[in-house]
Coordinates of C-alpha atoms in Angstrom, one line a residue:
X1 CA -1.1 0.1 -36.8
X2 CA 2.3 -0.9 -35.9
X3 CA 4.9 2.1 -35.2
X4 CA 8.2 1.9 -37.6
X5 CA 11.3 2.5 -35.8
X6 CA 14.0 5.7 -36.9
X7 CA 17.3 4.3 -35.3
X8 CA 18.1 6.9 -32.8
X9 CA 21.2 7.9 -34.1
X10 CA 19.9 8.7 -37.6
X11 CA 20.4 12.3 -39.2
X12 CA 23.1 13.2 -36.5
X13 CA 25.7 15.6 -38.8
X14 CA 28.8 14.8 -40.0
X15 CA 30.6 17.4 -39.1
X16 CA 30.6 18.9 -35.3
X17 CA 32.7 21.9 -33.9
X18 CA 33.1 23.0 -29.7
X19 CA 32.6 26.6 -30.0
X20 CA 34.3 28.3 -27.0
X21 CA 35.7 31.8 -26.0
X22 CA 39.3 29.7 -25.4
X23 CA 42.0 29.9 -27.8
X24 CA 43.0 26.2 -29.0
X25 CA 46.8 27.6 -28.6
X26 CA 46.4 27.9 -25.0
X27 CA 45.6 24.3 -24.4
X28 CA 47.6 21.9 -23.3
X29 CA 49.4 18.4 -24.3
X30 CA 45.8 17.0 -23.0
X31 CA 43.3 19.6 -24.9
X32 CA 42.9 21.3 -21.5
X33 CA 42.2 25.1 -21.1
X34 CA 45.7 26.6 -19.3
X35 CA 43.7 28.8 -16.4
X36 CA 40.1 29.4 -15.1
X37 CA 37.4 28.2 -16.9
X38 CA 33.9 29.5 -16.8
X39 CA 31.4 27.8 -14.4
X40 CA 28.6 30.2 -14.9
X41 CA 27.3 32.2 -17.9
X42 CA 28.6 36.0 -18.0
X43 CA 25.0 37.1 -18.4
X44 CA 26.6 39.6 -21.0
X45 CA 28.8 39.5 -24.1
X46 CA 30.3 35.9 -23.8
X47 CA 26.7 34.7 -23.6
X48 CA 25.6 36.8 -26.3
X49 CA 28.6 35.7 -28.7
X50 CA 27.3 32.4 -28.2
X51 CA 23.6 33.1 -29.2
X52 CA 24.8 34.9 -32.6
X53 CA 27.4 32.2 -33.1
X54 CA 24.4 29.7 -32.8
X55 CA 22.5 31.7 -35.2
X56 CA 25.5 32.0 -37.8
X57 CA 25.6 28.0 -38.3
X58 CA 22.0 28.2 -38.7
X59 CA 22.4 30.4 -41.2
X60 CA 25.2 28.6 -42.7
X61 CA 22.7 25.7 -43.0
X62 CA 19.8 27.7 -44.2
X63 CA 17.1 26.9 -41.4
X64 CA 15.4 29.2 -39.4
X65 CA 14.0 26.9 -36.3
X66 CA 15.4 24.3 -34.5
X67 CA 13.4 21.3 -32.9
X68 CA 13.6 20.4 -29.4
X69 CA 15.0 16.6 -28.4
X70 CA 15.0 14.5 -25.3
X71 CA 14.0 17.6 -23.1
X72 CA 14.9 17.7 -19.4
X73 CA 14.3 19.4 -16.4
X74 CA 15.9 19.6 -12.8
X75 CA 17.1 17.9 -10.3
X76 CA 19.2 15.6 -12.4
X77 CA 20.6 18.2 -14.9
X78 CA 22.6 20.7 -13.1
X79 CA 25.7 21.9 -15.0
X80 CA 26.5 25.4 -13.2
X81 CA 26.5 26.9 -10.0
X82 CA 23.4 29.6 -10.2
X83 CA 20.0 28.4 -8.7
X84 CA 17.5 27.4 -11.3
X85 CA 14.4 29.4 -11.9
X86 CA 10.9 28.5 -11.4
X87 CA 9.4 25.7 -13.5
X88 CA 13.2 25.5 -14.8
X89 CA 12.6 28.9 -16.6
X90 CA 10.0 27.2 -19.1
X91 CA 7.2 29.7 -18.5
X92 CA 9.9 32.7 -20.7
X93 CA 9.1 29.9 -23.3
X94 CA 6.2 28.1 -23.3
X95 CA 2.6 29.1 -22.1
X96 CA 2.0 26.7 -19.3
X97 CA -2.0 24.5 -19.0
X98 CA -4.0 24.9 -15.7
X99 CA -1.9 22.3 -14.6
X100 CA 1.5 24.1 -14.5
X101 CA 2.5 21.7 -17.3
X102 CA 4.2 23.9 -20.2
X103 CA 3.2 21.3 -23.3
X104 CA 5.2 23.1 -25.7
X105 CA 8.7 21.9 -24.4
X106 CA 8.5 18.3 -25.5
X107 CA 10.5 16.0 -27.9
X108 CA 9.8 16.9 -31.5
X109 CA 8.7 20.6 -30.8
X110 CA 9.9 22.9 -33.4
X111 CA 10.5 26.3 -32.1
X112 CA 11.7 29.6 -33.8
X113 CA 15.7 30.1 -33.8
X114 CA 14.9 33.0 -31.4
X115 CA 13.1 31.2 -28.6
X116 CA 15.7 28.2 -29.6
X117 CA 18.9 30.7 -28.7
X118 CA 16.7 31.9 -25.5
X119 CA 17.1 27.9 -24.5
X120 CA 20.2 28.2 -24.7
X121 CA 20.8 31.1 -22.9
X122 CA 18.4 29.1 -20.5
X123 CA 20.8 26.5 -20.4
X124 CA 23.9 28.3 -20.3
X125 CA 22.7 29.8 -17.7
X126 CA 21.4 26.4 -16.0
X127 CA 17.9 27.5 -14.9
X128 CA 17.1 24.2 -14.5
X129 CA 16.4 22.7 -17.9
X130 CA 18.1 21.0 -20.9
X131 CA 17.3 19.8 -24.3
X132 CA 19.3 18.8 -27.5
X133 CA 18.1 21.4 -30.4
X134 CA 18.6 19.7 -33.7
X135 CA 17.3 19.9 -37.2
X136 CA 17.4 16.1 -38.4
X137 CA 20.1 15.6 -40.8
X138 CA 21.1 19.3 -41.0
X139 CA 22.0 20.8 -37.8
X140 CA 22.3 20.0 -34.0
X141 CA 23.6 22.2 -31.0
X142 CA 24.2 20.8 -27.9
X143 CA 25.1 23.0 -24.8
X144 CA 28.1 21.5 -22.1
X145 CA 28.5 21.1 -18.6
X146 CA 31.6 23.4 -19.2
X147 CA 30.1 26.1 -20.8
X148 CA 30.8 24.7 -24.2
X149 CA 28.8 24.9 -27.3
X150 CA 28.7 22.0 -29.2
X151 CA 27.2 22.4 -32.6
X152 CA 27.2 20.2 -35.5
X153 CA 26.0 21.1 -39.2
X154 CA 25.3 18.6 -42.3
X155 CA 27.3 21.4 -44.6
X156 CA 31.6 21.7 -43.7
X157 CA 32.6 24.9 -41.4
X158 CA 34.4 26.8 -44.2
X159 CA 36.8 29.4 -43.2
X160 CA 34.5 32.6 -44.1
X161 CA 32.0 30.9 -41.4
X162 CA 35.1 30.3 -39.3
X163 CA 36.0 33.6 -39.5
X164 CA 32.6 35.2 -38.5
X165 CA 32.3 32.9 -35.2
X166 CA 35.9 34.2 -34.3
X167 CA 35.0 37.8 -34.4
X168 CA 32.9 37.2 -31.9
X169 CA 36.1 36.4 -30.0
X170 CA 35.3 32.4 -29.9
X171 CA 37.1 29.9 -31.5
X172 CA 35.1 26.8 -33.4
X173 CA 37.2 23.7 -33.2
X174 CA 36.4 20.7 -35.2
X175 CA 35.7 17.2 -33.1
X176 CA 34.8 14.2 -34.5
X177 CA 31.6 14.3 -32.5
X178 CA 29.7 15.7 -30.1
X179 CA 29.6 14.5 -26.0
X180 CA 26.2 14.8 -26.2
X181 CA 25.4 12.9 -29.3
X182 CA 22.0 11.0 -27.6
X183 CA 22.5 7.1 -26.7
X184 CA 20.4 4.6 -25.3
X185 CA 21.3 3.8 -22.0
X186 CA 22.2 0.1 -21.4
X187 CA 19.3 -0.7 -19.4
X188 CA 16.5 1.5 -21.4
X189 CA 13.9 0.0 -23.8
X190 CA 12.0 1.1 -26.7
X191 CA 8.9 -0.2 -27.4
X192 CA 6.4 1.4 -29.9
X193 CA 2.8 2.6 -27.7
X194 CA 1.0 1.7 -30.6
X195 CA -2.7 0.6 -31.5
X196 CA -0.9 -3.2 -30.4
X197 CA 0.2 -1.5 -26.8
X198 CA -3.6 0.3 -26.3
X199 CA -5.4 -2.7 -26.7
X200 CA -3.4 -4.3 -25.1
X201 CA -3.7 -1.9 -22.1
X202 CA -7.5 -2.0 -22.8
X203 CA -7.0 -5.8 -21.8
X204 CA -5.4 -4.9 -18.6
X205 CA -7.4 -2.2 -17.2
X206 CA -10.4 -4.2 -17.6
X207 CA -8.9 -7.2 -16.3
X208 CA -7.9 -5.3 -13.3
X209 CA -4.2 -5.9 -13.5
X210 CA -3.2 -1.6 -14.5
X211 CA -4.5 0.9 -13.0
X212 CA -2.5 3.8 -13.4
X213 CA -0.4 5.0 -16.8
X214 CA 2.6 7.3 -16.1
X215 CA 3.6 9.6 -18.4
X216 CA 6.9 11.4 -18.9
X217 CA 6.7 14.1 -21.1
X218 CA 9.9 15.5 -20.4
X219 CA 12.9 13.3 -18.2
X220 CA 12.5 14.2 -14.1
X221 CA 8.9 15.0 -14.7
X222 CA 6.0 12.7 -14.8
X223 CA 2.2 12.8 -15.4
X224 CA -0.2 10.2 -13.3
X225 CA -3.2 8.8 -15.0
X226 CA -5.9 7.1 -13.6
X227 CA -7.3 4.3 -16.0
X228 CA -10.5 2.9 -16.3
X229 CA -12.0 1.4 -19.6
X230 CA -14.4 4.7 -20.0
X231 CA -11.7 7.0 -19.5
X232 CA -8.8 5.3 -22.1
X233 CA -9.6 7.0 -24.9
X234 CA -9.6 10.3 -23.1
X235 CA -6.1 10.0 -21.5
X236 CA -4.9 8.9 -24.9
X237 CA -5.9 11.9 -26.5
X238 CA -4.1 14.1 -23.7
X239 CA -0.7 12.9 -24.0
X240 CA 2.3 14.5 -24.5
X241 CA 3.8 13.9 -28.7
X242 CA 6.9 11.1 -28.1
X243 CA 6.3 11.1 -24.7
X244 CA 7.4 7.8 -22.8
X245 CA 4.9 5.6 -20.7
X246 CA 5.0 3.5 -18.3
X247 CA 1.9 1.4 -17.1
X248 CA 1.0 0.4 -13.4
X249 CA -0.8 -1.4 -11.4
X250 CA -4.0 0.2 -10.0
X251 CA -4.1 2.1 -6.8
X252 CA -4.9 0.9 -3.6
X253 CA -7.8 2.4 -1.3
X254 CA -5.7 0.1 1.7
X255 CA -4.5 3.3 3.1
X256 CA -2.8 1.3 6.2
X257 CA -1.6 -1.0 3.8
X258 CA 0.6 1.0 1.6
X259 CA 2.2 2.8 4.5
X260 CA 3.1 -1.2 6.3
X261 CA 5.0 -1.3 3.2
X262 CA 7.3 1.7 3.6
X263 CA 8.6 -0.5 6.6
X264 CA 12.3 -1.0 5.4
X265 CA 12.3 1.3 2.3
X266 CA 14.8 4.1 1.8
X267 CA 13.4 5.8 -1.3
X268 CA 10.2 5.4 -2.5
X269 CA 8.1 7.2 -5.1
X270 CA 4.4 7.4 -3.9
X271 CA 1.5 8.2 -6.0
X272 CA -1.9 9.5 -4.3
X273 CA -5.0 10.5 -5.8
X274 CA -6.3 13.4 -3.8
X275 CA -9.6 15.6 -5.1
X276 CA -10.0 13.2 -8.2
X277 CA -6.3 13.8 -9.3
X278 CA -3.0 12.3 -9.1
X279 CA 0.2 13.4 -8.4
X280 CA 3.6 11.5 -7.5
X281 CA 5.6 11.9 -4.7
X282 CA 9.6 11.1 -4.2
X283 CA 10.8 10.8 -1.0
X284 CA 13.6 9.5 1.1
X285 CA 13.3 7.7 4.3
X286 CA 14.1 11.1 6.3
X287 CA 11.0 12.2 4.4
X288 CA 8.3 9.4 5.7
X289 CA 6.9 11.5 8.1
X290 CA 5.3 14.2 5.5
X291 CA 4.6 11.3 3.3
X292 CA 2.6 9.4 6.2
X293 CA 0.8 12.9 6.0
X294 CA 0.1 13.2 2.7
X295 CA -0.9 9.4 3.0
X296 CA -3.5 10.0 4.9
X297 CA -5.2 13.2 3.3
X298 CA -5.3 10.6 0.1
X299 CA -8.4 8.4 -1.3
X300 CA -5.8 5.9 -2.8
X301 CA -2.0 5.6 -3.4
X302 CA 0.6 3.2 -4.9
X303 CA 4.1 3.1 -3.5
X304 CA 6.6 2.0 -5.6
X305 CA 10.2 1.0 -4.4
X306 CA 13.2 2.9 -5.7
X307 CA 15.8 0.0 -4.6
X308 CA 17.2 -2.0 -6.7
X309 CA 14.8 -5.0 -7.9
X310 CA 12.2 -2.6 -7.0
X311 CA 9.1 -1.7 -8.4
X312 CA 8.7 -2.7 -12.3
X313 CA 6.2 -1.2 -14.5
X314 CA 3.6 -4.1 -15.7
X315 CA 4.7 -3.0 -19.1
X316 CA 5.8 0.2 -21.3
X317 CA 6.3 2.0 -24.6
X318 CA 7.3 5.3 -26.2
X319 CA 4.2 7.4 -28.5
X320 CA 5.2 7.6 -32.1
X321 CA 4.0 10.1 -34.3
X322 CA 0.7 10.3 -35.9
X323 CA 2.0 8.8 -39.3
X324 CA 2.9 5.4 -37.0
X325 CA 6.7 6.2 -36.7
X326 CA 8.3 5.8 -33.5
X327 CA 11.2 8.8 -34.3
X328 CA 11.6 9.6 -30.3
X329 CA 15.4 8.4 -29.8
X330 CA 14.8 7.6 -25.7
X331 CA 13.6 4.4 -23.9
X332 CA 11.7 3.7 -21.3
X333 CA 12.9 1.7 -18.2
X334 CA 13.6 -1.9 -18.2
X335 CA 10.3 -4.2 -17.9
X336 CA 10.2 -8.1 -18.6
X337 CA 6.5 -7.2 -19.6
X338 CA 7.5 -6.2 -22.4
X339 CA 9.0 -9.2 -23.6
X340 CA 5.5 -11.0 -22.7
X341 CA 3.4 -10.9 -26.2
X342 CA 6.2 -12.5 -27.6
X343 CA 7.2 -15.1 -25.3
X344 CA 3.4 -16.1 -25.4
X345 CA 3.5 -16.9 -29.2
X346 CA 6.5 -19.3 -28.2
X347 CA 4.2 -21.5 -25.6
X348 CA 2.1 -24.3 -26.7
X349 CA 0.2 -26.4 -24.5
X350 CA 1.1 -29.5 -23.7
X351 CA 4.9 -28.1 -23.3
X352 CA 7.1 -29.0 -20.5
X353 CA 8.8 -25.5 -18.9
X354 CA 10.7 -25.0 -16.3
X355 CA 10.8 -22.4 -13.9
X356 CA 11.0 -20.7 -10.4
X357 CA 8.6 -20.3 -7.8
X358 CA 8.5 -15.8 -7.0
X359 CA 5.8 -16.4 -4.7
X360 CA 2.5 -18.1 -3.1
X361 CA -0.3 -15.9 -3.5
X362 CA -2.6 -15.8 0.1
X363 CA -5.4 -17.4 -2.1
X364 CA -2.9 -20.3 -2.5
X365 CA -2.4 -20.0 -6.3
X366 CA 1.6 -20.4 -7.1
X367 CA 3.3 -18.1 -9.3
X368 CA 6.4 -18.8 -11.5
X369 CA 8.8 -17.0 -13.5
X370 CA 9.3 -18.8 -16.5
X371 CA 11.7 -16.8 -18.2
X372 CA 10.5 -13.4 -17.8
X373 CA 6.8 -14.2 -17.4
X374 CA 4.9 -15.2 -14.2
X375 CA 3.0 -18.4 -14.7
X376 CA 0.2 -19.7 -12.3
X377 CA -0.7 -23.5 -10.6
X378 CA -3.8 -23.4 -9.2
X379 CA -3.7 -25.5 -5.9
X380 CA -5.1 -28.7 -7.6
X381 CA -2.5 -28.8 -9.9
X382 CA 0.4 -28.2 -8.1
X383 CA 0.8 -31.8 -6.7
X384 CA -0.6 -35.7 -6.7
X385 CA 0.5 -36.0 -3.0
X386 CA -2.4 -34.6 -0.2
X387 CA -1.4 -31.7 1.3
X388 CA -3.1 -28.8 3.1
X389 CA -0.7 -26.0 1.9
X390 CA 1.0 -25.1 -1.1
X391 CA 3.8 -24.1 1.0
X392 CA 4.6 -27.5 2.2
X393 CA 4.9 -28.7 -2.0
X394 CA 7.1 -25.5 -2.9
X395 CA 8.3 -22.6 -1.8
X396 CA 10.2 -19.6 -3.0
X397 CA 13.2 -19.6 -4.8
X398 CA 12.6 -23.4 -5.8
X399 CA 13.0 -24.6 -9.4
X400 CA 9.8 -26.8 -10.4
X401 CA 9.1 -28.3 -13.8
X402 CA 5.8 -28.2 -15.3
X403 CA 3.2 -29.0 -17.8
X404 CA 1.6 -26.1 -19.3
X405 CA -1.9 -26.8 -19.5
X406 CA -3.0 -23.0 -21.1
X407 CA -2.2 -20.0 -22.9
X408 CA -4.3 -17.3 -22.9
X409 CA -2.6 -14.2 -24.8
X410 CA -5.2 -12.0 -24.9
X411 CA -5.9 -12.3 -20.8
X412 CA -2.0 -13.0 -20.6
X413 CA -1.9 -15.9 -18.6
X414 CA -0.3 -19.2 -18.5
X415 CA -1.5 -22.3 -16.5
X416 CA 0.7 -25.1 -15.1
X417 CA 1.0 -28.0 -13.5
X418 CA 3.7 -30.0 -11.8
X419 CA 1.2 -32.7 -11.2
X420 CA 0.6 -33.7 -14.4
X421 CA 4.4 -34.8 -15.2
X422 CA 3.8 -37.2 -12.0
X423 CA 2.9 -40.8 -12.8
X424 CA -1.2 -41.1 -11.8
X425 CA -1.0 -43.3 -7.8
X426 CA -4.9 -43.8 -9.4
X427 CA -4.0 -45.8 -12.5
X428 CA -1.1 -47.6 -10.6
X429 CA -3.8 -49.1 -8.4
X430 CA -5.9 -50.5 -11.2
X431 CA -3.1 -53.5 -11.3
X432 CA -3.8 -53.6 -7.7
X433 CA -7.8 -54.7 -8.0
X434 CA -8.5 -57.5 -5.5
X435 CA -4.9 -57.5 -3.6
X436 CA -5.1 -56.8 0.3
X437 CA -3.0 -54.2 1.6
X438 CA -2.5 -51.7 4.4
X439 CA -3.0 -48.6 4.3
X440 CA -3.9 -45.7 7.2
X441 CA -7.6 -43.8 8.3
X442 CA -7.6 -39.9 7.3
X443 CA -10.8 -39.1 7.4
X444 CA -14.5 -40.1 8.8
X445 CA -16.9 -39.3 6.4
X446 CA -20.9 -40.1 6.1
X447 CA -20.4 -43.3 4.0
X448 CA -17.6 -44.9 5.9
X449 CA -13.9 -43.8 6.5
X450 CA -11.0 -42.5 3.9
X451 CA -7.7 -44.8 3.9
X452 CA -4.8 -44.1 1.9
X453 CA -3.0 -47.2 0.3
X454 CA 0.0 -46.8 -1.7
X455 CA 2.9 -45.0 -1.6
X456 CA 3.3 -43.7 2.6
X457 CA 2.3 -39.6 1.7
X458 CA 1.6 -40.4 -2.1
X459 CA -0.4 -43.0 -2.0
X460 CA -4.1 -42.0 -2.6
X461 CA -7.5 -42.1 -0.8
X462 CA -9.8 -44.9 -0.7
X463 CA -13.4 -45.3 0.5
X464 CA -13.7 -48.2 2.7
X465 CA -17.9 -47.9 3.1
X466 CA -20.0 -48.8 6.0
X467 CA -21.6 -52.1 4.2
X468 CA -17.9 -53.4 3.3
X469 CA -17.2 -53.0 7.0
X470 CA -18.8 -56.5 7.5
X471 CA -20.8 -55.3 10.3
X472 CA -23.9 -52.6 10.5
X473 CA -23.2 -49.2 11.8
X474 CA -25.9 -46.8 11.6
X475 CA -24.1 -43.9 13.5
X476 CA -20.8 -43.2 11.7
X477 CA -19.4 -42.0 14.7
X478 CA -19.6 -45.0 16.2
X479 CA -17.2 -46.8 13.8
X480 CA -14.4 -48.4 15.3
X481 CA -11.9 -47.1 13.1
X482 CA -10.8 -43.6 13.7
X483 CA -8.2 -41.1 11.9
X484 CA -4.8 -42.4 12.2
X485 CA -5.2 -46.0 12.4
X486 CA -3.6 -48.5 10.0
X487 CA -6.4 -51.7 8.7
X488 CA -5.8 -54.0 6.3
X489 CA -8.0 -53.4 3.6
X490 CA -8.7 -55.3 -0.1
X491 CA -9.2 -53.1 -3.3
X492 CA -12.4 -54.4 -4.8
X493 CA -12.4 -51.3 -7.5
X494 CA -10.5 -48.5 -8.8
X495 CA -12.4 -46.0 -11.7
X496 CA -9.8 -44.0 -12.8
X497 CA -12.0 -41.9 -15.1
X498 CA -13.7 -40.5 -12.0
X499 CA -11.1 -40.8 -9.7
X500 CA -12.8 -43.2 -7.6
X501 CA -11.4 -46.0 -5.1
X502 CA -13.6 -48.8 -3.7
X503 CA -12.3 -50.6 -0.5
X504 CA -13.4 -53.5 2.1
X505 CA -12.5 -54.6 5.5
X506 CA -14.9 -57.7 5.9
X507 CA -13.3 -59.1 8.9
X508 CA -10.1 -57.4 9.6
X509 CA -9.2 -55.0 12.5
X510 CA -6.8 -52.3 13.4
X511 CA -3.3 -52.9 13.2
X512 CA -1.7 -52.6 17.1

């Protein structure tokens, strides 16, 4: 099943009003209130003229519930002065799970106008949370920072409605939209967690490479999930409708590890897995004392970076709804992983791509982005040239070409190699058979010595045996060529299938 999209701005109505107690006349050249506006809700009749205003346009368009979207709680919205309530004043609302989580209050939830007006009183009131209440393609109200309502219906505000909201001593002014209208922010994406998504996060978890699935049911809230192939299905059945996910690498049980890494950091979010449960931490560098704490009451933990270029999700997506249509309206944040199923249908083996080298793994495998995704070259690949490290071939931040030898889509990986765009030193030599040339000892080995010929650091290694030295020497160690010495030596044989290099020395001696 793939999850059809609803554009987010679908079904928003055509024709919006700001409801406040301030008469229009009483503005100024700029549409600004002349004298003291109200920071805080009244708590008594202006706050109640609002409620029954909201429930005359609801009237007005003949529904009797609203539906919450793109819920929020604290810290980020804050539009008034009072302190907010515990768990934002949800509990008034919605029963809350063992958990504390109140799974009512969550995009798509349709509610009764009552408890709808008691959000808004909620919100007026700024106890800490904030939703959009909407009625696709009928009716939408939206409360303001300013103590505005701003409510929108499919049907015109005719003067009889008009006249029933201003006897309530507020005045319903038309806009051409509301402030609040929902849009995608620049950086979000929206990506469809559909059957695609799970098996692809099936892939993952088993591969090792996730570990941990975040879930935000509601924005400034999040849900950890610890993933293991037994326990997908589960966690997938628990989610929050619409909710937005975000998927992680696994934890680490490197305790010492994770807290090396805060070394630097200003704001990091942490999340620990304590008792069999997770939970995520946010903290500032002030704060990295309790967090070295809570660090080390924990089994495991993954710290991720709040700076920018950061930590990135692996890969993310938003639920759609059980008939496969993704109709939540927000995004998750920006991941190149998402971008990866794609850009693997593009890559053909054989293909020449270039890249940049992100890092060298201690194992010695190189990693490049190549437009988004991070390919591999495993050590053999990464050059013709001898070399101990891979750090002395590349290093971060260099552009390499490549060859891409692989692409495997379902374990997401690419393989490439630099070494295969160089011309083969081996095949060069096979024009070479039965010329004498110099060339300098690397190695002792059981059946003779290893000399390079060729190209200074490119050439390639030859075996100059024992029996081509001209002379018998049982004990190897008592040849009389040793590592570092340039001979002149003849190529009696080169097998480029195997790789293979056959040299003699009948007669000749060190150089110097």
């Amino acid at each position: 099943m793939t999850a059809d999209t609803v554009p987010e701005n679908e079904g928003v109505p055509l024709h919006v009003h700001r409801v406040t107690r301030y008469d229009p006349a009483d503005r100024d050249e700029h549409g600004h209130w002349i004298g003291p506006e109200d920071t805080v809700s009244d708590h008594g009749p202006v706050e109640a003229a609002y409620l029954r205003a909201v429930g005359l346009f609801a009237a007005h368009a003949g529904v009797d519930h609203l539906v919450v979207r793109e819920p929020s709680v604290s810290p980020t919205v804050r539009f008034g002065l009072e302190p907010s309530l515990p768990e934002s004043g949800l509990g008034a609302f919605f029963p809350a799970d063992p958990d504390g989580f109140h799974r009512g209050f969550h995009d798509g939830a349709k509610v009764p106008l009552a408890t709808g007006q008691g959000l808004v009183r909620a919100m007026l009131r700024d106890h800490g949370l904030w939703c959009r209440l909407e009625v696709e393609d009928v009716l939408t109200v939206h409360v303001g920072w300013d103590q505005y309502l701003y409510i929108g219906t499919r049907r015109p505000c005719d003067e009889g409605l008009a006249d029933r909201v201003r006897a309530l001593g507020l005045f319903p002014e038309p806009l051409p939209a509301s402030p609040y209208d929902m849009e995608l922010g620049a950086d979000e994406q929206r990506y469809p967690a559909d059957d695609a998504f799970w098996d692809r996060l099936r892939r993952a978890v088993t591969a090792n490479r996730a570990g941990v699935l975040e879930e935000r049911p509601v924005l400034n809230m999040s849900r950890w999930h610890r993933l293991t192939p037994d326990t997908l299905d589960t966690v997938r059945a628990d989610l929050t409708p619409r909710a937005p996910l975000a998927v992680w690498p696994p934890l680490s049980t490197d305790i010492p590890a994770v807290l090396d890494a805060l070394t630097g950091e200003e704001e990091v979010e942490c999340v620990l897995e304590e008792d069999g449960r997770l939970h995520g931490v946010i903290a500032h560098d002030e704060d990295f004392p309790h967090l070295t704490v809570l660090l080390s009451r924990a089994r495991a933990a993954l710290l991720l970076p709040r700076r920018e270029g950061g930590a990135e999700p692996l890969f993310t997506g938003v639920l759609p709804d059980p008939d496969g249509v993704l109709r939540a309206r927000w995004g998750t944040e920006p991941s190149r992983g998402n971008h990866t199923p794609l850009l693997l249908t593009t890559l053909r083996r054989g293909q020449v791509v270039g890249g940049t080298v992100t890092r060298i793994a201690d194992f010695g495998v190189t990693f490049v982005d190549i437009g988004g995704f991070e390919a591999m070259i495993n050590i053999p690949e990464l050059s013709r040239r001898p070399f101990d490290h891979p750090s002395e071939i590349v290093s971060p931040g260099q552009e390499v070409m490549a060859e891409i030898l692989d692409v495997d889509p379902m374990r997401e990986r690419v393989s490439l190699s630099p070494r295969s765009l160089c011309e083969d030193p081996v095949r060069k030599l096979t024009e070479w058979v039965g010329r004498t040339v110099t060339g300098r000892v690397t190695k002792s080995v059981p059946m003779g010595v290893l000399v390079r010929v060729g190209d200074g650091r490119k050439g390639v290694e030859g075996l100059l045996p024992l029996a081509e030295s001209g002379e018998e020497y049982p004990d190897p160690s008592r040849h009389p060529l040793r590592r570092g010495d340039t001979v002149r030596v003849t190529i009696v044989d080169v097998d480029p299938k195997r790789r293979r290099i056959t040299l003699s020395w009948r007669g000749a001696t060190p150089d110097g």
